[in-house]
Amino acid sequence: QLVLTQSPSASASLGASVKLTCTLSSGHSDYAIAWHVQQPEKGPRYLMKVNSDGSHTKGDGVPDRFSGSSSGAERYLTISSLQSDDEADYYCQTWGTVMVFGGGTRLTVL
Amino acid sequence: QVQLVESGGGVVQPGRSLRLSCAASGFTFTNYALHWVRLAPGKGLEWLAGVSYDGSEKFYADSVRGRFIISRDNSKNTVYLQISGLRTEDTAVYYCARKEFNWGPMSGAFDLWGQGTVVTVSS
């Protein structure tokens, strides 16, 4: 079964960097995923797609502070130079016979 | 302006039906598959249903199959979600999302989202 696993929460200081992780279930380590961000009271926003080889394609207007990478079954979203409005929920998404979301990671900027 | 705008939400009694709409603008609607996703209070994003660019293929999450119907009208650049037998657990913000322009209707990232419409199921 295709499942994405995310840590429920993460935190980092203003101006620092943070790396969020999305883990694909066993047997699916070659799948690409997408990262989305949802700020409070707003609709989700597409950030990027991350492939199994670590290459990534960002959405329009996504700042250079956001980057993606991969290692095995893990897909990462790294945010550098954290700003206060990066505080949000981050979801990974993948696809197969159904569309699948991870449970989301709530990022707190300290 | 490239956008998706949902409407049709509101407060509805359990057991009733509701039709949500999502109007698209700023892009070639017939090039894209469209999907519905919801965010319930205290939960994460949940994919509900998707429809191919021409409406010929429809896909549903097991949790909603039989109660939710997705459709589209390409002459109106609009996708719909018909929900029947509403339950309190259907209370959520409902979003439509565009699937990126490639491969099939169920393969790829959601690259554009609407702002959502709120559905509250309560007696």
GROMACS .gro file of C-alpha atoms in nm:
model
  233
    1GLN     CA    1   0.000   0.000   0.000
    2LEU     CA    2   0.127   0.342  -0.099
    3VAL     CA    3   0.173   0.552   0.215
    4LEU     CA    4   0.361   0.873   0.290
    5THR     CA    5   0.490   0.935   0.642
    6GLN     CA    6   0.574   1.279   0.782
    7SER     CA    7   0.670   1.393   1.130
    8PRO     CA    8   0.378   1.586   1.283
    9SER     CA    9   0.589   1.881   1.387
   10ALA     CA   10   0.919   2.058   1.333
   11SER     CA   11   1.071   2.379   1.456
   12ALA     CA   12   1.365   2.601   1.373
   13SER     CA   13   1.481   2.951   1.448
   14LEU     CA   14   1.423   3.261   1.240
   15GLY     CA   15   1.698   3.286   0.977
   16ALA     CA   16   1.805   2.924   1.019
   17SER     CA   17   1.743   2.626   0.792
   18VAL     CA   18   1.513   2.329   0.834
   19LYS     CA   19   1.485   1.999   0.650
   20LEU     CA   20   1.145   1.830   0.638
   21THR     CA   21   1.118   1.460   0.556
   22CYS     CA   22   0.858   1.257   0.369
   23THR     CA   23   0.908   0.879   0.367
   24LEU     CA   24   0.761   0.650   0.104
   25SER     CA   25   0.631   0.310   0.207
   26SER     CA   26   0.821  -0.010   0.135
   27GLY     CA   27   0.835  -0.097  -0.233
   28HIS     CA   28   0.775   0.258  -0.348
   29SER     CA   29   1.118   0.412  -0.308
   30ASP     CA   30   1.135   0.511  -0.675
   31TYR     CA   31   0.824   0.730  -0.663
   32ALA     CA   32   0.830   1.103  -0.713
   33ILE     CA   33   0.649   1.327  -0.468
   34ALA     CA   34   0.527   1.684  -0.453
   35TRP     CA   35   0.552   1.931  -0.164
   36HIS     CA   36   0.270   2.170  -0.080
   37VAL     CA   37   0.245   2.438   0.187
   38GLN     CA   38  -0.068   2.555   0.362
   39GLN     CA   39  -0.064   2.871   0.568
   40PRO     CA   40  -0.342   2.934   0.819
   41GLU     CA   41  -0.677   3.019   0.660
   42LYS     CA   42  -0.538   2.983   0.308
   43GLY     CA   43  -0.559   2.722   0.035
   44PRO     CA   44  -0.260   2.495  -0.022
   45ARG     CA   45   0.017   2.612  -0.254
   46TYR     CA   46   0.231   2.388  -0.471
   47LEU     CA   47   0.603   2.419  -0.398
   48MET     CA   48   0.784   2.156  -0.603
   49LYS     CA   49   0.808   1.804  -0.733
   50VAL     CA   50   1.099   1.589  -0.614
   51ASN     CA   51   1.212   1.284  -0.810
   52SER     CA   52   1.385   0.974  -0.678
   53ASP     CA   53   1.717   1.093  -0.817
   54GLY     CA   54   1.692   1.414  -0.614
   55SER     CA   55   1.612   1.640  -0.906
   56HIS     CA   56   1.330   1.881  -0.840
   57THR     CA   57   1.104   2.118  -1.031
   58LYS     CA   58   0.967   2.418  -0.848
   59GLY     CA   59   0.637   2.589  -0.899
   60ASP     CA   60   0.608   2.939  -1.033
   61GLY     CA   61   0.735   3.202  -0.795
   62VAL     CA   62   0.873   2.963  -0.535
   63PRO     CA   63   1.176   3.134  -0.377
   64ASP     CA   64   1.527   2.995  -0.409
   65ARG     CA   65   1.522   2.939  -0.031
   66PHE     CA   66   1.318   2.626  -0.099
   67SER     CA   67   1.490   2.318  -0.236
   68GLY     CA   68   1.424   1.946  -0.265
   69SER     CA   69   1.637   1.633  -0.246
   70SER     CA   70   1.609   1.253  -0.208
   71SER     CA   71   1.779   0.961  -0.041
   72GLY     CA   72   1.636   0.614  -0.085
   73ALA     CA   73   1.272   0.622   0.016
   74GLU     CA   74   1.303   0.965   0.175
   75ARG     CA   75   1.217   1.291   0.006
   76TYR     CA   76   1.322   1.618   0.161
   77LEU     CA   77   1.218   1.979   0.159
   78THR     CA   78   1.484   2.220   0.281
   79ILE     CA   79   1.392   2.576   0.367
   80SER     CA   80   1.680   2.814   0.431
   81SER     CA   81   1.682   3.163   0.580
   82LEU     CA   82   1.357   3.090   0.759
   83GLN     CA   83   1.105   3.370   0.773
   84SER     CA   84   0.810   3.409   1.006
   85ASP     CA   85   0.559   3.342   0.731
   86ASP     CA   86   0.719   3.005   0.659
   87GLU     CA   87   0.531   2.893   0.968
   88ALA     CA   88   0.271   2.665   0.811
   89ASP     CA   89   0.168   2.307   0.744
   90TYR     CA   90   0.373   2.123   0.484
   91TYR     CA   91   0.229   1.823   0.300
   92CYS     CA   92   0.385   1.574   0.065
   93GLN     CA   93   0.178   1.411  -0.208
   94THR     CA   94   0.232   1.121  -0.442
   95TRP     CA   95   0.031   0.923  -0.693
   96GLY     CA   96  -0.045   0.572  -0.805
   97THR     CA   97  -0.391   0.419  -0.840
   98VAL     CA   98  -0.500   0.687  -0.592
   99MET     CA   99  -0.365   1.023  -0.491
  100VAL     CA  100  -0.196   1.009  -0.152
  101PHE     CA  101  -0.103   1.276   0.101
  102GLY     CA  102   0.126   1.251   0.397
  103GLY     CA  103  -0.017   1.353   0.733
  104GLY     CA  104   0.155   1.690   0.719
  105THR     CA  105   0.427   1.859   0.923
  106ARG     CA  106   0.348   2.174   1.119
  107LEU     CA  107   0.654   2.397   1.106
  108THR     CA  108   0.706   2.645   1.386
  109VAL     CA  109   0.952   2.931   1.336
  110LEU     CA  110   1.100   3.024   1.673
  111GLN     CA  111  -0.515   3.539  -1.388
  112VAL     CA  112  -0.462   3.167  -1.344
  113GLN     CA  113  -0.698   3.055  -1.070
  114LEU     CA  114  -0.953   2.813  -0.935
  115VAL     CA  115  -1.249   2.948  -0.739
  116GLU     CA  116  -1.470   2.715  -0.537
  117SER     CA  117  -1.826   2.788  -0.430
  118GLY     CA  118  -2.136   2.613  -0.303
  119GLY     CA  119  -2.039   2.542   0.055
  120GLY     CA  120  -2.255   2.620   0.356
  121VAL     CA  121  -2.429   2.475   0.658
  122VAL     CA  122  -2.623   2.162   0.571
  123GLN     CA  123  -2.824   1.914   0.774
  124PRO     CA  124  -2.710   1.551   0.793
  125GLY     CA  125  -2.853   1.336   0.517
  126ARG     CA  126  -2.897   1.623   0.274
  127SER     CA  127  -2.710   1.677  -0.052
  128LEU     CA  128  -2.485   1.954  -0.177
  129ARG     CA  129  -2.313   2.044  -0.504
  130LEU     CA  130  -1.981   2.223  -0.496
  131SER     CA  131  -1.847   2.410  -0.797
  132CYS     CA  132  -1.498   2.509  -0.901
  133ALA     CA  133  -1.461   2.769  -1.175
  134ALA     CA  134  -1.131   2.784  -1.360
  135SER     CA  135  -0.978   3.078  -1.543
  136GLY     CA  136  -0.651   3.187  -1.699
  137PHE     CA  137  -0.553   2.854  -1.850
  138THR     CA  138  -0.674   2.601  -2.108
  139PHE     CA  139  -0.922   2.408  -1.896
  140THR     CA  140  -0.951   2.116  -2.136
  141ASN     CA  141  -0.580   2.036  -2.103
  142TYR     CA  142  -0.603   1.937  -1.739
  143ALA     CA  143  -0.744   1.676  -1.506
  144LEU     CA  144  -0.912   1.828  -1.201
  145HIS     CA  145  -0.948   1.689  -0.850
  146TRP     CA  146  -1.122   1.757  -0.520
  147VAL     CA  147  -0.939   1.746  -0.184
  148ARG     CA  148  -1.068   1.830   0.162
  149LEU     CA  149  -0.925   1.942   0.496
  150ALA     CA  150  -1.132   1.844   0.797
  151PRO     CA  151  -1.081   2.012   1.136
  152GLY     CA  152  -0.773   1.873   1.307
  153LYS     CA  153  -0.691   1.646   1.015
  154GLY     CA  154  -0.465   1.651   0.711
  155LEU     CA  155  -0.540   1.684   0.342
  156GLU     CA  156  -0.755   1.402   0.202
  157TRP     CA  157  -0.789   1.331  -0.170
  158LEU     CA  158  -1.150   1.267  -0.268
  159ALA     CA  159  -1.200   1.241  -0.643
  160GLY     CA  160  -1.054   1.324  -0.983
  161VAL     CA  161  -1.179   1.361  -1.340
  162SER     CA  162  -0.986   1.340  -1.665
  163TYR     CA  163  -0.951   1.635  -1.903
  164ASP     CA  164  -1.253   1.529  -2.109
  165GLY     CA  165  -1.468   1.388  -1.827
  166SER     CA  166  -1.446   1.033  -1.960
  167GLU     CA  167  -1.256   0.894  -1.660
  168LYS     CA  168  -1.349   0.944  -1.296
  169PHE     CA  169  -1.166   0.828  -0.986
  170TYR     CA  170  -1.272   0.815  -0.623
  171ALA     CA  171  -1.124   0.750  -0.282
  172ASP     CA  172  -1.271   0.437  -0.127
  173SER     CA  173  -1.399   0.648   0.164
  174VAL     CA  174  -1.637   0.847  -0.058
  175ARG     CA  175  -1.715   0.618  -0.351
  176GLY     CA  176  -2.092   0.585  -0.390
  177ARG     CA  177  -2.173   0.914  -0.212
  178PHE     CA  178  -1.959   1.163  -0.405
  179ILE     CA  179  -1.983   1.227  -0.779
  180ILE     CA  180  -1.732   1.436  -0.971
  181SER     CA  181  -1.814   1.590  -1.306
  182ARG     CA  182  -1.702   1.871  -1.532
  183ASP     CA  183  -1.852   2.104  -1.790
  184ASN     CA  184  -1.581   2.208  -2.032
  185SER     CA  185  -1.810   2.465  -2.193
  186LYS     CA  186  -1.823   2.646  -1.857
  187ASN     CA  187  -1.466   2.575  -1.740
  188THR     CA  188  -1.616   2.429  -1.424
  189VAL     CA  189  -1.574   2.110  -1.223
  190TYR     CA  190  -1.834   1.992  -0.974
  191LEU     CA  191  -1.856   1.769  -0.670
  192GLN     CA  192  -2.199   1.632  -0.582
  193ILE     CA  193  -2.217   1.505  -0.224
  194SER     CA  194  -2.514   1.304  -0.106
  195GLY     CA  195  -2.607   1.164   0.234
  196LEU     CA  196  -2.398   1.426   0.413
  197ARG     CA  197  -2.249   1.320   0.746
  198THR     CA  198  -2.102   1.525   1.028
  199GLU     CA  199  -1.761   1.385   0.938
  200ASP     CA  200  -1.792   1.553   0.595
  201THR     CA  201  -1.747   1.889   0.768
  202ALA     CA  202  -1.435   2.033   0.604
  203VAL     CA  203  -1.290   2.289   0.370
  204TYR     CA  204  -1.318   2.152   0.016
  205TYR     CA  205  -1.053   2.245  -0.240
  206CYS     CA  206  -1.028   2.183  -0.607
  207ALA     CA  207  -0.685   2.121  -0.750
  208ARG     CA  208  -0.539   2.107  -1.099
  209LYS     CA  209  -0.322   1.808  -1.184
  210GLU     CA  210  -0.010   1.907  -1.375
  211PHE     CA  211  -0.012   1.884  -1.752
  212ASN     CA  212   0.143   1.548  -1.823
  213TRP     CA  213   0.073   1.176  -1.819
  214GLY     CA  214  -0.270   1.055  -1.712
  215PRO     CA  215  -0.535   1.202  -1.481
  216MET     CA  216  -0.402   1.016  -1.178
  217SER     CA  217  -0.029   1.062  -1.233
  218GLY     CA  218   0.138   1.382  -1.124
  219ALA     CA  219   0.144   1.669  -0.882
  220PHE     CA  220  -0.133   1.915  -0.803
  221ASP     CA  221   0.017   2.236  -0.936
  222LEU     CA  222  -0.270   2.480  -0.872
  223TRP     CA  223  -0.515   2.502  -0.583
  224GLY     CA  224  -0.827   2.701  -0.510
  225GLN     CA  225  -0.892   2.890  -0.189
  226GLY     CA  226  -1.157   2.642  -0.073
  227THR     CA  227  -1.524   2.640   0.023
  228VAL     CA  228  -1.642   2.549   0.372
  229VAL     CA  229  -1.899   2.276   0.427
  230THR     CA  230  -2.045   2.236   0.775
  231VAL     CA  231  -2.278   1.943   0.838
  232SER     CA  232  -2.489   2.007   1.142
  233SER     CA  233  -2.848   1.971   1.258
   0.00000   0.00000   0.00000
